[in-house]
Tab-separated table of N, CA and C in Angstrom:
chain	number	residue	atom	x	y	z
A	1	ILE	N	-191.983	-28.157	-34.084
A	1	ILE	CA	-192.820	-27.266	-35.564
A	1	ILE	C	-193.453	-28.187	-36.118
A	2	SER	N	-194.833	-27.713	-36.784
A	2	SER	CA	-196.233	-28.800	-37.411
A	2	SER	C	-195.878	-28.917	-38.855
A	3	THR	N	-196.729	-29.642	-39.603
A	3	THR	CA	-196.702	-29.550	-40.435
A	3	THR	C	-197.538	-29.354	-41.513
A	4	SER	N	-199.125	-28.743	-40.286
A	4	SER	CA	-200.472	-27.811	-40.908
A	4	SER	C	-200.466	-26.114	-41.282
A	5	GLY	N	-198.660	-25.088	-40.504
A	5	GLY	CA	-198.400	-24.166	-40.786
A	5	GLY	C	-198.146	-23.990	-42.199
A	6	ALA	N	-198.564	-22.337	-42.156
A	6	ALA	CA	-198.188	-21.377	-43.651
A	6	ALA	C	-197.249	-20.790	-43.845
A	7	LEU	N	-196.616	-21.079	-45.158
A	7	LEU	CA	-195.577	-20.169	-45.503
A	7	LEU	C	-195.093	-19.257	-46.020
A	8	THR	N	-194.567	-18.187	-45.422
A	8	THR	CA	-194.084	-17.091	-46.291
A	8	THR	C	-192.771	-16.460	-46.043
A	9	TYR	N	-192.842	-15.407	-47.123
A	9	TYR	CA	-191.285	-15.449	-47.187
A	9	TYR	C	-191.687	-14.074	-47.068
A	10	ASN	N	-190.750	-13.561	-45.443
A	10	ASN	CA	-190.592	-12.065	-45.424
A	10	ASN	C	-189.742	-11.284	-45.845
A	11	SER	N	-189.988	-9.886	-46.777
A	11	SER	CA	-188.688	-9.658	-48.167
A	11	SER	C	-188.092	-8.326	-46.354
A	12	ALA	N	-188.836	-8.066	-45.893
A	12	ALA	CA	-188.144	-6.976	-44.445
A	12	ALA	C	-187.035	-6.968	-43.848
A	13	THR	N	-187.250	-8.992	-42.779
A	13	THR	CA	-186.268	-9.570	-42.749
A	13	THR	C	-185.531	-10.458	-42.662
A	14	ALA	N	-186.003	-10.707	-45.006
A	14	ALA	CA	-184.916	-11.387	-45.559
A	14	ALA	C	-185.406	-13.115	-44.384
A	15	ARG	N	-186.383	-13.389	-44.669
A	15	ARG	CA	-186.390	-14.265	-43.360
A	15	ARG	C	-188.112	-15.686	-43.927
A	16	ILE	N	-188.017	-16.572	-43.877
A	16	ILE	CA	-189.071	-17.355	-44.303
A	16	ILE	C	-189.825	-17.645	-42.894
A	17	GLU	N	-191.507	-17.078	-42.929
A	17	GLU	CA	-192.040	-17.021	-42.002
A	17	GLU	C	-193.388	-18.035	-41.624
A	18	LEU	N	-193.229	-19.100	-40.576
A	18	LEU	CA	-194.336	-19.970	-40.530
A	18	LEU	C	-195.066	-19.598	-39.533
A	19	ILE	N	-196.802	-19.164	-40.216
A	19	ILE	CA	-197.209	-19.603	-39.471
A	19	ILE	C	-198.203	-20.372	-39.129
A	20	ASP	N	-198.177	-20.799	-37.659
A	20	ASP	CA	-198.368	-22.391	-37.521
A	20	ASP	C	-199.571	-23.020	-37.156
A	21	ASP	N	-199.937	-23.965	-36.888
A	21	ASP	CA	-201.640	-24.560	-37.208
A	21	ASP	C	-202.057	-23.583	-35.692
A	22	TRP	N	-201.092	-24.414	-34.910
A	22	TRP	CA	-201.557	-24.210	-32.997
A	22	TRP	C	-201.111	-22.206	-33.149
A	23	PRO	N	-201.576	-21.271	-32.509
A	23	PRO	CA	-200.874	-19.981	-32.606
A	23	PRO	C	-199.297	-20.284	-32.151
A	24	GLY	N	-199.161	-19.838	-32.586
A	24	GLY	CA	-197.161	-19.961	-33.049
A	24	GLY	C	-196.252	-19.519	-34.282
A	25	ILE	N	-195.579	-18.533	-34.225
A	25	ILE	CA	-194.861	-18.057	-35.491
A	25	ILE	C	-192.817	-18.697	-35.766
A	26	TRP	N	-192.849	-19.442	-36.389
A	26	TRP	CA	-191.285	-19.761	-36.862
A	26	TRP	C	-191.159	-18.000	-37.735
A	27	THR	N	-189.556	-18.451	-37.680
A	27	THR	CA	-189.127	-17.520	-38.225
A	27	THR	C	-187.640	-18.719	-38.712
A	28	PHE	N	-187.082	-18.777	-40.011
A	28	PHE	CA	-185.920	-19.692	-40.818
A	28	PHE	C	-185.216	-18.110	-41.409
A	29	ASP	N	-183.961	-18.677	-40.774
A	29	ASP	CA	-182.811	-17.176	-41.761
A	29	ASP	C	-181.998	-17.840	-42.277
A	30	GLY	N	-182.766	-18.413	-42.978
A	30	GLY	CA	-181.566	-19.267	-43.955
A	30	GLY	C	-180.347	-20.537	-42.879
A	31	GLU	N	-180.721	-21.155	-42.204
A	31	GLU	CA	-179.698	-22.277	-41.145
A	31	GLU	C	-180.735	-22.086	-39.869
A	32	THR	N	-181.164	-21.055	-39.021
A	32	THR	CA	-181.630	-22.000	-38.173
A	32	THR	C	-183.528	-21.485	-37.761
A	33	TRP	N	-183.847	-22.530	-37.436
A	33	TRP	CA	-185.665	-22.075	-36.969
A	33	TRP	C	-185.614	-21.401	-35.780
A	34	SER	N	-186.597	-20.251	-35.768
A	34	SER	CA	-186.765	-19.433	-34.330
A	34	SER	C	-188.091	-19.188	-34.216
A	35	GLN	N	-188.553	-19.631	-32.744
A	35	GLN	CA	-190.498	-19.263	-32.679
A	35	GLN	C	-190.303	-17.742	-31.902
A	36	VAL	N	-191.379	-17.359	-32.524
A	36	VAL	CA	-191.341	-15.618	-31.944
A	36	VAL	C	-192.004	-15.469	-31.349
A	37	PHE	N	-192.103	-14.834	-30.023
A	37	PHE	CA	-193.209	-14.688	-28.944
A	37	PHE	C	-194.727	-13.588	-28.914
A	38	ALA	N	-195.632	-13.412	-29.326
A	38	ALA	CA	-196.167	-12.908	-29.598
A	38	ALA	C	-197.729	-12.440	-27.968
A	39	LYS	N	-197.779	-11.646	-27.797
A	39	LYS	CA	-198.890	-11.155	-26.672
A	39	LYS	C	-199.632	-12.114	-26.220
A	40	PHE	N	-200.262	-12.677	-27.674
A	40	PHE	CA	-201.382	-13.045	-27.816
A	40	PHE	C	-201.674	-13.125	-29.341
A	41	ASP	N	-201.797	-14.973	-29.397
A	41	ASP	CA	-202.002	-15.392	-31.008
A	41	ASP	C	-203.546	-15.248	-31.573
A	42	PRO	N	-203.702	-15.348	-32.486
A	42	PRO	CA	-204.994	-15.551	-33.573
A	42	PRO	C	-205.335	-17.200	-33.030
A	43	PRO	N	-206.882	-16.665	-32.765
A	43	PRO	CA	-206.907	-18.976	-32.492
A	43	PRO	C	-206.713	-19.615	-33.487
A	44	GLY	N	-206.260	-20.736	-32.593
A	44	GLY	CA	-205.361	-22.200	-33.263
A	44	GLY	C	-205.778	-22.449	-34.702
A	45	ARG	N	-206.087	-22.375	-35.384
A	45	ARG	CA	-206.354	-23.140	-36.943
A	45	ARG	C	-205.614	-24.352	-37.801
A	46	ILE	N	-206.072	-24.770	-38.313
A	46	ILE	CA	-205.197	-25.660	-39.476
A	46	ILE	C	-205.744	-25.163	-41.274
A	47	ASP	N	-205.394	-25.547	-42.479
A	47	ASP	CA	-205.464	-25.600	-43.715
A	47	ASP	C	-205.763	-23.632	-43.855
A	48	HIS	N	-204.901	-22.928	-42.932
A	48	HIS	CA	-205.126	-21.606	-43.193
A	48	HIS	C	-204.381	-21.643	-44.701
A	49	ALA	N	-204.162	-19.607	-44.861
A	49	ALA	CA	-203.393	-19.346	-45.731
A	49	ALA	C	-202.671	-17.883	-45.859
A	50	VAL	N	-201.383	-17.684	-46.139
A	50	VAL	CA	-200.952	-16.436	-45.740
A	50	VAL	C	-199.666	-15.300	-46.873
A	51	ALA	N	-199.913	-14.793	-46.634
A	51	ALA	CA	-198.765	-14.297	-47.818
A	51	ALA	C	-198.460	-13.043	-47.185
A	52	TYR	N	-196.588	-12.037	-47.170
A	52	TYR	CA	-196.438	-11.139	-47.106
A	52	TYR	C	-196.659	-9.684	-47.649
A	53	HIS	N	-197.436	-9.060	-48.016
A	53	HIS	CA	-197.205	-7.163	-48.169
A	53	HIS	C	-196.678	-6.753	-48.541
A	54	ASP	N	-195.344	-7.093	-49.171
A	54	ASP	CA	-194.359	-6.050	-49.295
A	54	ASP	C	-195.267	-4.844	-48.816
A	55	ALA	N	-195.386	-3.916	-49.364
A	55	ALA	CA	-196.222	-2.657	-49.841
A	55	ALA	C	-196.373	-2.172	-48.169
A	56	LEU	N	-197.387	-3.155	-47.820
A	56	LEU	CA	-197.501	-3.154	-46.575
A	56	LEU	C	-196.624	-3.128	-45.506
A	57	ALA	N	-195.623	-3.678	-45.389
A	57	ALA	CA	-194.649	-4.829	-44.294
A	57	ALA	C	-195.271	-5.644	-44.067
A	58	ARG	N	-195.951	-6.187	-43.752
A	58	ARG	CA	-196.703	-7.251	-42.858
A	58	ARG	C	-197.420	-8.755	-43.427
A	59	VAL	N	-197.425	-9.594	-42.992
A	59	VAL	CA	-198.509	-11.238	-43.112
A	59	VAL	C	-199.581	-10.256	-42.996
A	60	VAL	N	-200.330	-10.962	-44.004
A	60	VAL	CA	-201.396	-11.257	-44.419
A	60	VAL	C	-202.115	-13.044	-44.171
A	61	LEU	N	-202.548	-13.313	-42.712
A	61	LEU	CA	-203.958	-14.289	-42.411
A	61	LEU	C	-205.138	-14.468	-42.877
A	62	PHE	N	-205.239	-15.342	-43.391
A	62	PHE	CA	-207.042	-15.330	-43.687
A	62	PHE	C	-207.701	-16.683	-43.427
A	63	GLY	N	-208.367	-16.824	-42.293
A	63	GLY	CA	-208.703	-18.237	-42.618
A	63	GLY	C	-208.751	-19.390	-41.707
A	64	GLY	N	-208.964	-20.681	-42.659
A	64	GLY	CA	-208.934	-21.969	-42.183
A	64	GLY	C	-209.889	-22.814	-41.403
A	65	LYS	N	-210.000	-23.461	-40.733
A	65	LYS	CA	-210.346	-24.215	-39.961
A	65	LYS	C	-209.699	-24.508	-38.620
A	66	LEU	N	-210.744	-24.617	-37.309
A	66	LEU	CA	-210.505	-25.867	-36.013
A	66	LEU	C	-212.108	-26.390	-36.210
A	67	PHE	N	-211.486	-27.613	-36.115
A	67	PHE	CA	-212.222	-29.004	-35.916
A	67	PHE	C	-213.418	-28.645	-37.352
A	68	ASP	N	-214.849	-27.857	-36.295
A	68	ASP	CA	-215.885	-27.578	-37.721
A	68	ASP	C	-215.947	-26.459	-37.874
A	69	ASP	N	-215.235	-25.416	-37.466
A	69	ASP	CA	-215.285	-23.899	-37.553
A	69	ASP	C	-214.363	-23.535	-38.853
A	70	VAL	N	-215.190	-22.851	-39.835
A	70	VAL	CA	-214.408	-22.535	-40.798
A	70	VAL	C	-214.528	-21.679	-40.446
A	71	ARG	N	-213.112	-21.085	-40.686
A	71	ARG	CA	-212.488	-18.673	-40.369
A	71	ARG	C	-212.862	-18.391	-41.220
A	72	GLN	N	-213.447	-16.993	-41.212
A	72	GLN	CA	-213.561	-15.820	-41.347
A	72	GLN	C	-212.264	-14.278	-41.184
A	73	ASP	N	-211.833	-14.704	-40.407
A	73	ASP	CA	-210.969	-13.602	-39.639
A	73	ASP	C	-209.556	-14.026	-41.188
A	74	SER	N	-209.397	-12.431	-40.530
A	74	SER	CA	-208.179	-12.010	-41.007
A	74	SER	C	-207.186	-11.235	-40.385
A	75	TRP	N	-206.468	-11.242	-40.690
A	75	TRP	CA	-205.333	-11.234	-39.205
A	75	TRP	C	-203.839	-10.223	-40.285
A	76	TRP	N	-203.365	-9.644	-39.215
A	76	TRP	CA	-202.262	-8.393	-39.962
A	76	TRP	C	-201.028	-8.932	-39.213
A	77	TRP	N	-199.870	-9.317	-39.909
A	77	TRP	CA	-198.448	-9.887	-38.694
A	77	TRP	C	-197.003	-8.420	-38.844
A	78	ASN	N	-196.820	-8.250	-38.016
A	78	ASN	CA	-195.670	-7.511	-38.046
A	78	ASN	C	-194.852	-6.939	-37.029
A	79	GLY	N	-195.004	-8.233	-36.551
A	79	GLY	CA	-194.121	-8.080	-34.972
A	79	GLY	C	-195.398	-8.100	-33.717
A	80	SER	N	-197.044	-7.702	-33.756
A	80	SER	CA	-197.551	-8.063	-33.547
A	80	SER	C	-198.614	-8.549	-33.929
A	81	TRP	N	-200.324	-8.856	-33.569
A	81	TRP	CA	-201.148	-9.434	-34.460
A	81	TRP	C	-202.112	-8.599	-33.866
A	82	VAL	N	-203.123	-8.192	-34.945
A	82	VAL	CA	-204.063	-7.109	-34.975
A	82	VAL	C	-205.081	-7.700	-36.274
A	83	ASP	N	-205.842	-8.099	-35.292
A	83	ASP	CA	-207.493	-8.557	-35.990
A	83	ASP	C	-207.918	-7.518	-37.254
A	84	VAL	N	-208.304	-7.495	-37.995
A	84	VAL	CA	-208.665	-6.500	-39.117
A	84	VAL	C	-210.179	-7.026	-39.619
A	85	THR	N	-210.563	-8.279	-38.822
A	85	THR	CA	-211.504	-8.505	-39.531
A	85	THR	C	-212.523	-8.400	-40.336
A	86	ARG	N	-213.060	-7.387	-39.078
A	86	ARG	CA	-214.103	-5.512	-39.509
A	86	ARG	C	-213.721	-4.960	-40.089
A	87	ILE	N	-212.904	-4.562	-40.799
A	87	ILE	CA	-212.167	-3.042	-41.501
A	87	ILE	C	-212.393	-4.094	-43.153
A	88	GLY	N	-213.908	-3.462	-44.019
A	88	GLY	CA	-214.131	-3.709	-45.241
A	88	GLY	C	-214.874	-4.906	-45.247
A	89	ARG	N	-214.655	-5.630	-46.517
A	89	ARG	CA	-215.731	-6.531	-46.550
A	89	ARG	C	-214.727	-8.026	-46.716
A	90	PRO	N	-214.518	-9.420	-45.182
A	90	PRO	CA	-213.683	-9.730	-45.965
A	90	PRO	C	-214.789	-11.069	-47.085
A	91	PRO	N	-213.732	-11.805	-46.913
A	91	PRO	CA	-214.074	-13.257	-48.280
A	91	PRO	C	-214.857	-13.611	-46.991
A	92	PRO	N	-215.765	-14.916	-48.718
A	92	PRO	CA	-216.326	-15.645	-47.185
A	92	PRO	C	-215.372	-17.216	-46.216
A	93	ALA	N	-215.672	-17.076	-45.682
A	93	ALA	CA	-214.991	-18.159	-44.558
A	93	ALA	C	-214.717	-19.670	-45.284
A	94	ARG	N	-213.548	-19.975	-45.605
A	94	ARG	CA	-212.995	-20.872	-46.611
A	94	ARG	C	-211.452	-21.786	-45.918
A	95	PHE	N	-211.118	-22.664	-46.399
A	95	PHE	CA	-210.222	-23.275	-45.719
A	95	PHE	C	-209.555	-23.493	-46.610
A	96	GLU	N	-208.328	-24.768	-47.097
A	96	GLU	CA	-207.298	-24.918	-47.727
A	96	GLU	C	-207.741	-24.018	-49.245
A	97	HIS	N	-207.468	-23.018	-48.881
A	97	HIS	CA	-207.170	-21.873	-49.867
A	97	HIS	C	-205.829	-21.416	-50.603
A	98	ALA	N	-205.690	-20.156	-51.327
A	98	ALA	CA	-204.009	-19.878	-51.548
A	98	ALA	C	-203.356	-18.715	-51.480
A	99	MET	N	-202.743	-18.221	-51.265
A	99	MET	CA	-202.825	-16.512	-51.198
A	99	MET	C	-200.719	-16.012	-52.201
A	100	ALA	N	-201.018	-15.231	-52.454
A	100	ALA	CA	-199.913	-14.629	-53.097
A	100	ALA	C	-200.197	-12.745	-53.102
A	101	TYR	N	-198.499	-12.456	-52.880
A	101	TYR	CA	-198.648	-11.096	-53.507
A	101	TYR	C	-198.080	-10.812	-54.848
A	102	ASP	N	-199.018	-9.830	-55.259
A	102	ASP	CA	-198.861	-9.344	-56.416
A	102	ASP	C	-197.892	-8.337	-56.426
A	103	ALA	N	-196.492	-8.154	-56.732
A	103	ALA	CA	-195.583	-7.413	-56.457
A	103	ALA	C	-196.405	-6.187	-57.779
A	104	VAL	N	-196.679	-6.599	-58.982
A	104	VAL	CA	-196.975	-5.319	-60.040
A	104	VAL	C	-198.097	-4.274	-59.617
A	105	TYR	N	-199.639	-4.923	-58.797
A	105	TYR	CA	-200.635	-4.436	-57.904
A	105	TYR	C	-200.608	-3.563	-56.754
A	106	GLU	N	-198.696	-4.544	-56.586
A	106	GLU	CA	-198.902	-4.609	-54.593
A	106	GLU	C	-200.336	-4.664	-54.081
A	107	ARG	N	-201.138	-6.143	-53.754
A	107	ARG	CA	-201.443	-6.430	-53.226
A	107	ARG	C	-201.518	-7.598	-52.694
A	108	VAL	N	-202.073	-8.718	-51.666
A	108	VAL	CA	-202.457	-10.038	-51.848
A	108	VAL	C	-203.697	-10.490	-52.448
A	109	VAL	N	-202.981	-11.248	-53.232
A	109	VAL	CA	-204.970	-11.704	-54.365
A	109	VAL	C	-204.711	-13.514	-53.606
A	110	LEU	N	-206.156	-13.480	-53.011
A	110	LEU	CA	-207.011	-14.969	-52.043
A	110	LEU	C	-206.884	-15.659	-53.588
A	111	PHE	N	-207.403	-16.999	-53.895
A	111	PHE	CA	-208.258	-17.967	-54.160
A	111	PHE	C	-208.409	-18.931	-53.887
A	112	GLY	N	-210.041	-18.640	-54.691
A	112	GLY	CA	-210.422	-20.797	-54.643
A	112	GLY	C	-210.650	-21.005	-52.158
A	113	GLY	N	-210.139	-22.747	-52.388
A	113	GLY	CA	-210.495	-23.271	-51.083
A	113	GLY	C	-211.771	-23.776	-51.061
A	114	THR	N	-211.923	-24.212	-49.730
A	114	THR	CA	-213.804	-24.318	-49.828
A	114	THR	C	-214.431	-24.336	-48.396
A	115	ASN	N	-216.002	-24.549	-48.106
A	115	ASN	CA	-215.949	-23.392	-46.946
A	115	ASN	C	-216.917	-25.366	-46.713
A	116	GLY	N	-216.017	-26.353	-47.123
A	116	GLY	CA	-216.839	-27.305	-46.327
A	116	GLY	C	-217.949	-28.343	-46.924
A	117	GLU	N	-218.762	-27.307	-47.432
A	117	GLU	CA	-219.603	-27.728	-48.846
A	117	GLU	C	-219.197	-28.015	-50.541
A	118	LEU	N	-218.901	-26.607	-50.754
A	118	LEU	CA	-218.794	-26.081	-51.942
A	118	LEU	C	-217.294	-26.083	-52.064
A	119	VAL	N	-216.487	-25.952	-53.368
A	119	VAL	CA	-215.201	-25.428	-53.346
A	119	VAL	C	-215.467	-24.242	-54.190
A	120	LEU	N	-214.697	-23.823	-53.701
A	120	LEU	CA	-214.478	-21.892	-54.224
A	120	LEU	C	-213.604	-21.819	-55.233
A	121	GLY	N	-214.136	-20.926	-56.485
A	121	GLY	CA	-213.346	-20.108	-56.910
A	121	GLY	C	-213.442	-19.578	-57.423
A	122	ASP	N	-213.289	-18.334	-56.251
A	122	ASP	CA	-213.596	-17.177	-56.600
A	122	ASP	C	-212.527	-16.461	-56.114
A	123	THR	N	-212.072	-14.925	-56.272
A	123	THR	CA	-210.312	-14.475	-56.096
A	123	THR	C	-210.803	-13.349	-55.120
A	124	TRP	N	-209.984	-12.382	-54.043
A	124	TRP	CA	-210.115	-11.460	-53.504
A	124	TRP	C	-208.704	-11.397	-53.398
A	125	VAL	N	-208.831	-9.803	-53.458
A	125	VAL	CA	-207.633	-9.237	-53.199
A	125	VAL	C	-207.759	-8.171	-51.613
A	126	TYR	N	-206.336	-8.160	-50.595
A	126	TYR	CA	-206.279	-7.276	-49.882
A	126	TYR	C	-205.525	-6.125	-50.776
A	127	GLY	N	-206.174	-4.385	-50.207
A	127	GLY	CA	-206.362	-3.727	-51.501
A	127	GLY	C	-204.596	-2.522	-50.699
A	128	GLU	N	-203.711	-2.489	-51.768
A	128	GLU	CA	-202.803	-1.446	-51.546
A	128	GLU	C	-202.037	-0.923	-50.582
A	129	THR	N	-202.976	-0.512	-49.712
A	129	THR	CA	-203.145	0.987	-48.740
A	129	THR	C	-203.969	0.235	-47.614
A	130	SER	N	-204.312	-0.379	-47.448
A	130	SER	CA	-205.725	-0.706	-46.079
A	130	SER	C	-205.589	-2.558	-46.659
A	131	CYS	N	-207.218	-2.992	-45.760
A	131	CYS	CA	-206.833	-4.616	-45.524
A	131	CYS	C	-208.665	-4.731	-46.356
A	132	SER	N	-209.467	-3.872	-46.587
A	132	SER	CA	-210.412	-4.024	-46.991
A	132	SER	C	-210.179	-5.123	-48.148
A	133	CYS	N	-210.889	-5.820	-48.436
A	133	CYS	CA	-210.725	-7.223	-49.246
A	133	CYS	C	-212.178	-6.646	-50.830
A	134	THR	N	-211.725	-6.667	-51.213
A	134	THR	CA	-212.636	-6.494	-52.524
A	134	THR	C	-212.748	-8.004	-53.425
A	135	MET	N	-213.842	-8.647	-53.702
A	135	MET	CA	-213.573	-10.081	-54.665
A	135	MET	C	-213.534	-9.117	-56.067
A	136	SER	N	-212.879	-10.163	-57.124
A	136	SER	CA	-212.335	-9.435	-58.205
A	136	SER	C	-212.695	-10.421	-59.688
A	137	PHE	N	-212.406	-11.357	-59.579
A	137	PHE	CA	-212.921	-12.407	-60.018
A	137	PHE	C	-213.772	-13.961	-59.610
A	138	ALA	N	-214.865	-14.609	-60.288
A	138	ALA	CA	-215.214	-15.359	-59.729
A	138	ALA	C	-216.213	-15.980	-61.115
A	139	CYS	N	-216.202	-17.600	-60.859
A	139	CYS	CA	-216.169	-17.791	-61.427
A	139	CYS	C	-217.057	-19.262	-61.092
A	140	SER	N	-218.084	-20.198	-62.056
A	140	SER	CA	-218.243	-21.789	-61.591
A	140	SER	C	-217.612	-22.311	-61.052
A	141	VAL	N	-217.722	-22.695	-62.355
A	141	VAL	CA	-216.139	-23.661	-62.724
A	141	VAL	C	-214.675	-23.778	-63.471
A	142	CYS	N	-214.546	-23.582	-63.116
A	142	CYS	CA	-212.546	-22.353	-62.531
A	142	CYS	C	-211.266	-23.050	-63.607
A	143	ASN	N	-211.758	-22.868	-64.754
A	143	ASN	CA	-210.031	-23.158	-65.290
A	143	ASN	C	-209.158	-21.639	-64.854
A	144	PHE	N	-208.039	-21.683	-63.828
A	144	PHE	CA	-207.351	-20.849	-63.683
A	144	PHE	C	-205.665	-20.953	-64.220
A	145	SER	N	-206.304	-20.325	-65.592
A	145	SER	CA	-205.330	-20.403	-66.837
A	145	SER	C	-204.411	-19.041	-66.575
A	146	SER	N	-203.248	-18.971	-66.904
A	146	SER	CA	-202.023	-17.481	-66.299
A	146	SER	C	-203.618	-16.286	-67.130
A	147	SER	N	-203.866	-16.446	-68.080
A	147	SER	CA	-204.797	-15.084	-68.408
A	147	SER	C	-205.704	-14.702	-67.382
A	148	ALA	N	-206.330	-15.193	-66.785
A	148	ALA	CA	-207.122	-15.276	-65.362
A	148	ALA	C	-206.934	-14.471	-64.519
A	149	ALA	N	-205.178	-15.101	-64.209
A	149	ALA	CA	-204.495	-14.862	-62.831
A	149	ALA	C	-204.026	-13.703	-63.256
A	150	LYS	N	-204.043	-12.806	-64.273
A	150	LYS	CA	-203.756	-11.178	-64.880
A	150	LYS	C	-204.816	-10.823	-64.648
A	151	ARG	N	-205.720	-11.295	-65.362
A	151	ARG	CA	-207.143	-10.669	-64.532
A	151	ARG	C	-207.219	-10.076	-63.055
A	152	ALA	N	-207.099	-10.492	-62.309
A	152	ALA	CA	-207.088	-11.278	-61.558
A	152	ALA	C	-206.570	-9.649	-60.066
């Protein structure tokens, strides 16, 4: 297990899932880490983000980087990987961003990060029933307060 993966809690399996920096998935049941092997994995990366989309029962993976290649790809995991990059309008390429599930609106929210040149202060959402992204909130100098989070 590496130190550059991204973690999320999968409420369907009641396990923590680590989407590793090099293709691989690890799950933790509270006692033991177990590696999950898929038929294929997304390209390796670091500084990516993941969140479990509870309404759709799948993990959403976006972005990251591999050397100088900043990623703009979106993937779903629910036992196998599905590349959903070309469905809808993906956020701009980025790494070091954050993702979380918004249970009230049943969506995954992606915020910030960098493209290697600029610090990004935008917010994108993965909707209730699809993987299409829409920009929800943007600012040039971001003070991300709780009131801004409620609007996202």
